[in-house]
Coordinates of C-alpha atoms in Angstrom, one line a residue:
M299 CA 127.8 68.3 116.1
K300 CA 127.8 64.6 115.2
K301 CA 130.9 63.2 113.7
V302 CA 130.4 62.4 110.0
L303 CA 130.7 58.7 109.6
N304 CA 129.4 58.2 106.1
S305 CA 130.4 59.2 102.6
L306 CA 127.3 61.2 101.6
K307 CA 129.0 64.5 102.5
D308 CA 130.5 64.4 99.0
E309 CA 127.2 64.1 97.1
N310 CA 125.2 66.8 95.3
S311 CA 121.7 65.6 96.2
Q312 CA 120.1 67.5 99.0
Y313 CA 118.3 64.4 100.1
L314 CA 121.6 62.5 100.5
L315 CA 123.2 65.5 102.2
Q316 CA 120.4 65.6 104.7
H317 CA 121.7 62.2 105.9
S318 CA 125.4 62.9 105.7
D319 CA 125.7 63.4 109.5
N320 CA 123.7 60.2 110.4
P321 CA 125.7 57.7 112.4
V322 CA 124.5 55.2 109.8
K323 CA 127.4 54.5 107.4
W324 CA 125.4 55.3 104.3
I325 CA 126.9 54.9 100.9
S326 CA 125.3 56.2 97.7
W327 CA 124.2 53.9 94.9
G328 CA 127.1 55.0 92.8
S329 CA 129.5 54.0 95.6
Y330 CA 127.8 50.6 96.0
L331 CA 128.3 49.9 92.3
K332 CA 132.0 50.3 92.8
I333 CA 132.3 47.9 95.7
R334 CA 129.5 45.4 95.1
D335 CA 131.9 42.6 94.1
S336 CA 133.6 42.8 97.5
I337 CA 130.7 43.0 99.9
D338 CA 129.4 40.1 102.1
K339 CA 126.4 41.6 103.8
P340 CA 122.8 42.0 102.7
L341 CA 121.8 45.4 101.4
F342 CA 119.6 47.8 103.4
I343 CA 118.3 50.3 100.8
S344 CA 116.5 53.4 101.9
I345 CA 114.8 55.5 99.1
G346 CA 113.3 58.9 99.5
Y347 CA 113.5 62.6 98.4
S348 CA 114.4 65.9 100.0
S349 CA 110.9 67.3 100.5
C350 CA 109.4 64.1 102.0
H351 CA 108.0 64.6 105.5
W352 CA 108.0 60.9 106.5
C353 CA 111.5 60.5 105.2
H354 CA 112.5 63.2 107.7
V355 CA 110.6 61.5 110.5
M356 CA 112.4 58.2 109.9
A357 CA 115.7 59.9 109.7
D358 CA 115.1 61.8 113.0
E359 CA 113.7 58.8 114.8
S360 CA 115.9 55.9 113.6
F361 CA 118.8 56.9 111.4
S362 CA 120.0 59.4 114.0
D363 CA 119.8 56.7 116.8
E364 CA 123.3 55.4 117.7
G365 CA 122.0 51.9 118.7
I366 CA 120.0 51.4 115.5
A367 CA 122.9 52.8 113.4
A368 CA 125.4 50.4 115.1
F369 CA 123.2 47.4 114.3
L370 CA 122.7 48.5 110.7
N371 CA 126.4 49.1 110.2
D372 CA 127.4 45.8 111.6
N373 CA 124.9 43.6 109.8
F374 CA 124.0 45.4 106.5
I375 CA 125.4 47.6 103.8
P376 CA 123.3 50.7 104.2
I377 CA 122.5 52.4 100.8
K378 CA 120.7 55.7 100.6
I379 CA 119.1 56.6 97.2
D380 CA 117.5 59.8 96.0
R381 CA 114.5 58.5 94.1
E382 CA 114.6 61.6 91.8
E383 CA 118.2 60.7 90.7
Y384 CA 117.3 57.0 90.1
P385 CA 113.6 56.7 89.3
D386 CA 114.4 53.3 87.7
L387 CA 115.5 51.9 91.0
D388 CA 112.5 53.4 92.8
K389 CA 110.1 51.9 90.2
K390 CA 111.8 48.6 90.5
Y391 CA 111.6 48.4 94.3
Q392 CA 108.2 50.0 94.5
F393 CA 106.9 47.3 92.2
F394 CA 108.4 44.6 94.4
A395 CA 106.9 46.2 97.5
Q396 CA 103.4 46.3 95.9
I397 CA 103.4 42.8 94.6
T398 CA 104.5 41.5 98.0
G399 CA 101.7 43.3 99.9
S400 CA 102.9 46.8 100.7
K401 CA 101.2 49.9 99.3
G402 CA 104.5 51.5 98.5
G403 CA 105.5 55.1 99.0
W404 CA 108.3 57.0 100.7
P405 CA 110.5 56.4 102.5
L406 CA 110.8 53.1 100.8
T407 CA 112.7 50.5 102.8
V408 CA 114.2 47.5 100.9
F409 CA 116.3 44.5 101.9
A410 CA 118.2 43.0 99.0
D411 CA 120.8 40.4 98.3
L412 CA 124.3 41.2 97.1
D413 CA 123.2 41.7 93.4
G414 CA 120.4 44.0 94.4
S415 CA 117.5 41.5 94.1
P416 CA 114.9 42.4 96.8
F417 CA 113.6 39.9 99.3
Y418 CA 111.7 42.2 101.7
A419 CA 110.3 45.7 101.5
G420 CA 108.1 48.2 103.3
T421 CA 107.9 51.9 103.7
Y422 CA 108.1 53.9 107.0
F423 CA 109.1 51.8 110.0
P424 CA 108.8 53.7 113.4
K425 CA 111.6 53.6 116.0
D426 CA 109.1 51.9 118.4
D427 CA 106.2 49.6 117.6
G428 CA 103.3 51.8 116.7
Y429 CA 100.6 52.6 114.0
G430 CA 100.2 48.9 113.7
I431 CA 103.7 48.7 112.3
P432 CA 106.7 46.8 113.8
S433 CA 109.7 48.9 114.8
L434 CA 112.6 49.2 112.5
M435 CA 114.9 47.5 115.1
R436 CA 112.5 44.5 115.2
I437 CA 112.6 44.3 111.4
L438 CA 116.4 44.6 111.3
D439 CA 116.9 41.9 113.8
S440 CA 114.5 39.6 112.1
I441 CA 116.0 40.1 108.6
S442 CA 119.5 39.7 110.0
N443 CA 118.7 36.4 111.6
L444 CA 116.9 35.2 108.5
Y445 CA 119.9 36.1 106.4
K446 CA 122.4 34.3 108.7
N447 CA 120.3 31.3 109.5
S448 CA 117.8 30.7 106.6
N449 CA 119.7 32.0 103.6
E450 CA 118.1 29.4 101.4
N451 CA 114.7 31.0 102.0
I452 CA 116.1 34.3 100.9
K453 CA 117.6 32.8 97.8
K454 CA 114.2 31.2 96.9
T455 CA 112.5 34.6 97.4
T456 CA 114.9 36.4 95.1
E457 CA 114.7 33.7 92.5
N458 CA 110.9 33.8 92.6
Y459 CA 111.1 37.5 92.1
R460 CA 113.3 37.3 89.1
N461 CA 111.2 34.6 87.5
F462 CA 108.1 36.7 88.2
I463 CA 109.5 39.8 86.5
A464 CA 110.7 37.8 83.5
K465 CA 107.3 36.3 83.1
F466 CA 105.4 39.5 83.8
Y467 CA 107.1 41.5 81.0
D468 CA 106.5 38.7 78.5
S469 CA 103.3 39.7 76.8
K470 CA 103.0 36.2 75.4
N471 CA 101.8 35.2 78.8
L472 CA 98.8 37.5 78.6
E473 CA 95.5 36.9 77.0
Y474 CA 93.3 39.7 75.7
R475 CA 90.4 40.7 78.0
E476 CA 87.3 42.7 77.3
T477 CA 87.4 46.2 78.6
D478 CA 84.5 48.3 79.5
F479 CA 84.9 52.1 79.8
N480 CA 81.9 52.3 82.2
A481 CA 83.8 50.3 84.7
F482 CA 86.0 53.3 85.2
K483 CA 83.0 55.1 86.7
D484 CA 83.1 52.7 89.7
L485 CA 86.3 54.5 90.7
F486 CA 84.7 58.0 90.7
D487 CA 84.0 59.8 94.0
Y488 CA 81.0 61.8 92.7
E489 CA 80.5 63.5 96.0
N490 CA 84.0 64.9 96.6
G491 CA 85.6 64.6 93.2
G492 CA 88.8 62.6 92.5
L493 CA 89.0 58.8 92.7
K494 CA 87.5 57.0 95.7
G495 CA 89.8 56.6 98.7
S496 CA 90.6 58.0 102.2
T497 CA 93.3 60.2 100.6
K498 CA 93.1 62.4 97.5
F499 CA 95.6 62.7 94.8
P500 CA 95.0 64.6 91.5
N501 CA 95.6 61.5 89.4
I502 CA 96.1 63.6 86.3
P503 CA 96.9 60.7 83.9
V504 CA 93.4 59.4 84.7
M505 CA 91.8 62.8 84.3
E506 CA 93.6 63.3 80.9
Y507 CA 92.1 60.1 79.7
L508 CA 88.7 61.1 80.9
L509 CA 88.9 64.3 78.9
Y510 CA 88.6 62.1 75.8
H511 CA 85.2 61.0 77.1
I512 CA 83.9 64.3 78.3
D513 CA 80.8 64.0 76.0
D514 CA 79.6 61.4 78.6
N515 CA 77.6 63.4 81.1
D516 CA 78.8 61.4 84.1
V517 CA 82.4 62.0 83.1
L518 CA 81.7 65.7 82.6
K519 CA 80.1 66.1 86.0
F520 CA 83.0 64.1 87.6
L521 CA 85.7 66.2 86.0
V522 CA 84.0 69.4 87.0
K523 CA 83.6 68.2 90.6
T524 CA 87.3 67.2 90.6
A525 CA 88.5 70.4 89.1
D526 CA 86.4 72.5 91.5
A527 CA 88.0 70.6 94.4
L528 CA 91.5 71.2 93.0
C529 CA 90.9 74.9 92.7
L530 CA 89.0 75.6 95.9
S531 CA 90.0 73.0 98.5
G532 CA 92.9 72.4 100.8
I533 CA 95.1 70.8 98.2
Y534 CA 95.6 74.3 96.7
D535 CA 97.6 77.0 98.4
Q536 CA 95.2 80.0 98.0
I537 CA 97.7 82.4 99.5
D538 CA 100.8 81.8 97.4
G539 CA 99.5 79.6 94.7
G540 CA 100.6 76.2 93.8
F541 CA 99.4 72.7 94.6
F542 CA 100.4 70.4 97.4
R543 CA 101.1 66.8 96.5
Y544 CA 97.9 65.3 98.1
T545 CA 95.5 65.5 101.0
V546 CA 95.4 62.9 103.8
D547 CA 91.6 63.0 103.9
G548 CA 88.9 62.1 101.5
D549 CA 87.4 65.5 101.1
W550 CA 90.5 67.4 100.0
N551 CA 90.8 69.3 103.3
I552 CA 94.1 68.5 105.0
P553 CA 97.1 68.7 102.7
H554 CA 100.4 66.9 102.8
F555 CA 102.5 70.0 102.4
E556 CA 105.3 69.3 99.9
K557 CA 105.0 71.1 96.5
M558 CA 106.4 69.1 93.6
L559 CA 107.1 70.6 90.2
Y560 CA 105.5 67.7 88.4
D561 CA 102.2 68.0 90.2
N562 CA 101.9 71.7 89.5
A563 CA 102.8 71.2 85.9
L564 CA 100.3 68.4 85.3
N565 CA 97.6 70.3 87.2
I566 CA 98.2 73.4 85.0
S567 CA 97.8 71.3 81.9
F568 CA 94.6 69.6 83.1
L569 CA 92.9 72.8 84.2
S570 CA 93.9 74.5 80.9
K571 CA 92.4 71.6 78.8
L572 CA 89.2 71.5 80.9
Y573 CA 88.8 75.2 80.6
E574 CA 88.9 74.8 76.8
K575 CA 86.1 72.2 77.1
T576 CA 83.9 74.1 79.7
E577 CA 84.9 77.8 79.5
N578 CA 84.9 77.9 83.3
E579 CA 87.1 80.8 84.1
L580 CA 87.9 79.4 87.5
Y581 CA 90.1 76.8 85.9
L582 CA 91.9 79.4 83.7
L583 CA 92.6 81.7 86.7
T584 CA 93.9 78.8 88.8
A585 CA 96.1 77.6 86.0
K586 CA 97.5 81.0 85.6
K587 CA 98.1 81.6 89.3
T588 CA 99.9 78.2 89.4
A589 CA 102.1 79.0 86.4
D590 CA 103.0 82.3 87.9
F591 CA 103.8 80.7 91.2
C592 CA 106.1 78.1 89.4
I593 CA 107.9 80.8 87.4
E594 CA 108.5 82.9 90.5
F595 CA 109.4 80.2 93.0
F596 CA 110.6 77.2 91.0
D597 CA 112.5 78.8 88.2
T598 CA 116.3 79.1 88.4
E599 CA 119.1 80.0 85.9
Y600 CA 119.5 76.3 85.2
G601 CA 115.8 75.4 84.8
F602 CA 112.9 74.7 87.1
G603 CA 113.8 73.2 90.5
A604 CA 112.2 70.1 91.9
S605 CA 110.2 70.8 95.1
Y606 CA 109.5 72.6 98.3
D607 CA 109.8 70.7 101.5
A608 CA 106.7 69.6 103.5
D609 CA 108.4 70.7 106.7
S610 CA 109.5 74.1 107.8
Y611 CA 111.0 75.6 110.9
D612 CA 109.0 77.5 113.6
E613 CA 110.2 80.4 115.6
N614 CA 112.0 78.1 118.1
G615 CA 113.9 76.3 115.3
N616 CA 111.8 73.2 115.5
K617 CA 110.9 71.4 112.2
K618 CA 107.1 71.0 111.7
E619 CA 105.1 69.7 108.8
G620 CA 103.3 72.6 107.1
Y621 CA 104.3 75.2 109.6
F622 CA 105.0 77.9 107.0
Y623 CA 101.5 77.6 105.6
T624 CA 99.7 78.2 109.0
L625 CA 98.3 81.7 109.4
T626 CA 98.7 83.8 112.5
E627 CA 96.9 87.0 113.5
E628 CA 99.9 88.9 112.2
S629 CA 99.3 87.5 108.7
F630 CA 96.3 89.8 108.3
Y631 CA 97.8 93.1 109.6
D632 CA 98.0 94.7 106.1
L633 CA 94.3 94.2 105.3
T634 CA 91.8 97.0 105.2
V635 CA 88.5 96.7 107.1
D636 CA 86.6 96.1 103.8
E637 CA 89.1 93.4 102.8
A638 CA 88.9 91.7 106.1
K639 CA 85.1 91.7 105.9
L640 CA 85.2 90.2 102.4
L641 CA 87.5 87.5 103.5
S642 CA 85.4 86.6 106.5
E643 CA 82.2 86.5 104.4
H644 CA 83.6 84.1 101.8
C645 CA 86.3 82.1 103.5
Y646 CA 86.7 80.1 106.7
F647 CA 89.6 78.7 108.6
N648 CA 90.6 75.1 109.2
N649 CA 93.6 74.4 111.4
N650 CA 94.9 77.9 110.7
H651 CA 94.5 77.6 106.9
I652 CA 92.2 79.5 104.7
R653 CA 89.5 77.6 102.9
I654 CA 87.2 79.1 100.3
N655 CA 83.4 78.6 100.4
N656 CA 82.5 76.4 97.4
S657 CA 79.5 78.5 96.6
L658 CA 81.3 81.8 95.9
S659 CA 81.0 83.5 92.6
L660 CA 83.8 83.9 90.0
D661 CA 83.7 87.7 90.6
T662 CA 84.2 87.2 94.3
F663 CA 87.0 84.7 93.7
K664 CA 88.8 87.4 91.6
R665 CA 88.2 90.0 94.3
L666 CA 89.9 87.7 96.9
Q667 CA 93.1 87.4 94.9
P668 CA 94.7 90.7 95.9
I669 CA 93.8 90.0 99.5
F670 CA 95.6 86.7 99.3
S671 CA 98.6 88.5 97.8
K672 CA 98.7 90.8 100.8
I673 CA 98.6 87.9 103.2
S674 CA 101.3 86.1 101.1
N675 CA 103.6 89.1 101.3
R676 CA 103.1 89.4 105.1
R677 CA 103.6 85.7 105.7
S678 CA 106.8 85.7 103.7
N679 CA 108.1 88.5 105.8
I680 CA 107.4 86.8 109.2
K681 CA 108.2 83.2 108.3
K682 CA 111.0 81.4 106.5
R683 CA 109.9 79.4 103.4
P684 CA 110.3 75.7 103.4
N685 CA 113.6 74.3 101.9
F686 CA 113.7 74.5 98.1
D687 CA 115.4 71.6 96.3
N688 CA 116.8 73.4 93.3
K689 CA 117.9 70.3 91.4
V690 CA 116.8 70.5 87.8
I691 CA 115.2 67.3 86.7
F692 CA 115.1 67.0 82.9
S693 CA 111.8 65.1 82.5
W694 CA 110.0 67.3 85.1
N695 CA 111.1 70.4 83.2
C696 CA 109.5 69.0 80.1
L697 CA 106.2 68.6 82.0
M698 CA 106.4 72.3 83.0
I699 CA 107.3 73.3 79.4
N700 CA 104.2 71.4 78.2
A701 CA 102.1 73.0 80.9
L702 CA 103.1 76.5 79.9
L703 CA 102.3 75.7 76.3
D704 CA 98.9 74.2 77.2
F705 CA 98.1 77.4 79.1
Y706 CA 99.3 79.5 76.2
E707 CA 97.0 77.7 73.8
V708 CA 93.9 78.6 75.8
S709 CA 95.0 82.0 77.0
S710 CA 96.9 83.3 73.9
D711 CA 99.3 85.0 76.3
E712 CA 102.6 85.1 74.5
F713 CA 104.6 85.5 77.8
Y714 CA 103.9 81.8 78.6
F715 CA 104.8 80.6 75.1
N716 CA 108.1 82.5 75.2
K717 CA 108.9 81.2 78.7
A718 CA 108.2 77.6 77.6
V719 CA 110.5 77.9 74.5
D720 CA 113.2 79.6 76.5
S721 CA 113.0 76.8 79.1
Y722 CA 113.1 74.2 76.3
F723 CA 116.3 75.4 74.8
K724 CA 117.8 76.0 78.3
I725 CA 117.7 72.4 79.2
F726 CA 118.3 71.2 75.6
H727 CA 121.6 73.0 75.3
A728 CA 122.8 72.4 78.9
M729 CA 121.6 68.8 79.6
Y730 CA 121.3 67.0 76.2
T731 CA 124.9 66.6 75.4
G732 CA 125.8 64.7 72.3
D733 CA 123.2 61.9 72.2
E734 CA 122.9 61.6 75.9
I735 CA 120.4 63.3 78.2
N736 CA 121.8 64.0 81.7
R737 CA 118.9 63.6 84.0
I738 CA 119.7 66.2 86.7
S739 CA 121.6 69.4 86.8
Y740 CA 122.9 70.6 90.2
Q741 CA 123.5 74.2 89.4
G742 CA 125.2 73.2 86.2
K743 CA 126.9 70.0 87.5
L744 CA 125.3 67.1 85.6
L745 CA 124.3 63.7 86.9
K746 CA 125.1 61.3 84.1
H747 CA 122.1 59.1 84.4
S748 CA 118.9 59.0 82.4
V749 CA 115.8 56.9 81.9
L750 CA 113.2 56.6 79.2
E751 CA 110.9 59.3 80.6
D752 CA 113.6 61.9 80.1
Y753 CA 113.7 61.2 76.4
V754 CA 110.0 60.6 75.9
Y755 CA 108.9 63.7 77.8
F756 CA 111.4 65.8 75.8
L757 CA 109.9 64.3 72.6
S758 CA 106.5 65.4 73.8
S759 CA 107.7 69.0 74.4
T760 CA 109.4 69.0 71.0
N761 CA 106.2 67.8 69.3
K762 CA 104.2 70.3 71.2
I763 CA 106.3 73.3 70.1
F764 CA 106.2 72.0 66.5
S765 CA 102.4 71.7 66.7
I766 CA 102.2 75.4 67.6
T767 CA 104.9 76.8 65.4
K768 CA 105.1 74.4 62.5
D769 CA 108.8 75.0 62.6
K770 CA 110.3 71.9 60.8
N771 CA 113.5 72.1 62.8
F772 CA 111.6 70.5 65.7
L773 CA 110.7 67.6 63.5
N774 CA 114.4 66.9 63.0
I775 CA 115.0 67.2 66.8
G776 CA 112.1 64.8 67.4
K777 CA 113.5 62.3 64.9
K778 CA 116.9 62.4 66.7
I779 CA 115.2 61.9 70.1
L780 CA 113.3 58.9 68.7
L781 CA 116.4 57.3 67.3
D782 CA 118.2 57.8 70.6
I783 CA 115.3 56.2 72.4
L784 CA 115.4 53.1 70.2
E785 CA 119.1 52.8 70.4
K786 CA 119.3 53.1 74.2
F787 CA 116.1 51.5 75.5
Y788 CA 114.8 49.0 72.9
S789 CA 115.9 45.4 73.4
K790 CA 114.3 41.9 73.1
N791 CA 111.1 43.4 71.6
I792 CA 110.6 45.5 74.7
L793 CA 111.0 49.3 75.3
W794 CA 112.7 49.4 78.7
Y795 CA 112.6 52.2 81.2
N796 CA 116.3 51.9 82.0
K797 CA 119.5 50.8 80.2
N798 CA 119.8 47.8 82.5
N799 CA 116.7 46.4 80.8
D800 CA 115.0 45.4 84.1
V801 CA 112.2 47.9 84.5
V802 CA 109.3 48.7 82.1
D803 CA 107.2 51.8 82.7
I804 CA 103.8 50.6 81.6
F805 CA 101.7 51.9 84.5
D806 CA 100.7 55.5 85.1
D807 CA 101.2 56.9 88.6
A808 CA 101.3 60.6 89.4
T809 CA 102.9 61.1 86.0
P810 CA 102.1 59.5 82.6
S811 CA 103.9 56.2 81.8
S812 CA 106.9 56.6 79.5
F813 CA 105.7 53.8 77.3
G814 CA 102.2 55.2 76.8
L815 CA 103.5 58.6 76.0
F816 CA 106.1 57.1 73.7
L817 CA 103.4 55.5 71.6
K818 CA 101.3 58.8 71.4
E819 CA 104.3 61.0 70.5
S820 CA 105.8 58.6 68.0
E821 CA 102.5 58.3 66.2
M822 CA 102.2 62.1 66.1
L823 CA 105.8 62.5 64.8
G824 CA 105.2 59.7 62.2
R825 CA 102.4 61.8 60.6
Y826 CA 105.0 64.3 59.3
I827 CA 108.2 62.3 58.7
D828 CA 109.1 58.7 57.8
L829 CA 110.3 57.0 61.0
N830 CA 110.8 53.6 59.5
L831 CA 109.3 52.2 62.7
N832 CA 107.3 49.0 62.9
F833 CA 104.6 49.8 65.4
D834 CA 102.9 46.4 65.4
E835 CA 104.8 44.8 68.2
F836 CA 104.5 47.9 70.4
V837 CA 100.7 48.0 69.8
E838 CA 100.4 44.3 70.5
F839 CA 102.2 44.8 73.8
A840 CA 100.1 47.8 74.7
K841 CA 96.8 46.1 73.9
K842 CA 97.5 43.1 76.1
F843 CA 98.7 45.1 79.1
H844 CA 95.9 47.6 78.8
S845 CA 93.2 44.9 78.5
N846 CA 94.6 43.2 81.7
Y847 CA 95.3 46.3 83.7
P848 CA 92.8 48.9 82.3
F849 CA 92.6 51.2 85.4
A850 CA 96.4 51.4 85.7
T851 CA 97.1 52.3 82.1
P852 CA 95.1 55.4 81.1
S853 CA 97.9 56.7 78.9
L854 CA 97.9 53.4 76.9
A855 CA 94.1 53.8 76.7
I856 CA 94.4 57.3 75.1
F857 CA 96.7 56.0 72.4
L858 CA 94.8 52.7 71.7
E859 CA 91.3 54.3 71.7
K860 CA 92.4 57.0 69.3
N861 CA 94.1 54.7 66.9
Y862 CA 93.2 51.0 67.4
I863 CA 90.2 50.4 69.5
S864 CA 86.8 51.5 68.3

């Protein structure tokens, strides 16, 4: 066993612990904050999460290499960050990566000066040159030389970054632009569903916005095509239930195998709402199967856990992406002849994964479910499940609470309502202490950090329960949350994502933007109680950013079109 050379062994995060035996002398972000006034080397910041396949690859290739580790240790301060603990840092550095030419993603690799201002960023760097990407060692050597010999260039880059951020968040620098909803349709992949691209993500904030335009026939067809793909294609685990994060191809066939709580929650909500509009029972059944999967496999005594790893171990102890989900001949031993016949008639296999024929009837889809359950039970007996990261993330639990409530509203099944309310009070009492939300619970041990999304998503869950129950106690809770938000995150006419006032969450990504949801939920709360809140400056900010970045701000569009844009 390798000698432990870094301090991550004392952390709670599974992601940080996965790197605790690297020869790289990692420190956590919290440790860096304690020593930052005494360091004299540039920062090497690596951001990822425990279920990330390419994070594991980079760790196995490079961070376990003695030579690379020695160079890192001698020339940099290596900092390892769990993006789920510090989403504000992740957003800050992802934004820098994107504005400087990288697509962003994980693992995120950032080089920063002593105060944390970035000057170079990328994502995965291989150990050796490949994939059209320079090797990590080549990058490290180049950055080290630049820092030692051309430090003025680095200072100029960081100064330009800070000036850009200050200007970017000042809405006075933006002019109103005309927006055209029909331009959204240029993004639609009408053939495969989802947005155009060589990979497929659910992009639920966009789909939620389009639900407001479902009377448009093009939108309806597109949403149905997308929902059918979500329910029947490779992004869905037909055997166990639950969605994978995305597919690496444009026709939803080949999944990237981690399962995230937030994806599953948002997909449940979208399918439930689309079922209400279309009465297509396929969406209701898939939402239910997903909710049941999350309750069985994500729920813990402290709340819903975060994710299942993309990788799992084969019979020889080797880690492989998606290994658990491949099906062997033994997986079908429990099936009857008639069940095997039904399966062969309506499903096919792709890379040892079951795929459903798109043309099957709803009745056949229902008949396949007990067959899938048999295969699931057999697979679980012969293979070890991927690693479960059981950290309870406050904001993601709120998304799951909302998902269960959304499903309850269209199914009228009290079980899901009761589960949602129980989950709500579980995290409320355990993680919202005093007037502070603690973002993460590690089996009851709290991480004392929070961002705007934790408060806003909780306000959304509170409002949702009130809208169903009309219990005015939830109005009082909602008002307290709103006051906490304004006290902690509002400064200089901007609602910030973090308490350092250096990140604003305007743009939707896989989850809705905190600012967009804040506007929607505050407006809803204000219908029932006097908030003494001047919305004008928020609305002005929202209008300008949405008009300049319409495709990136669907949550802002929902609020603005409902209240301020005809």
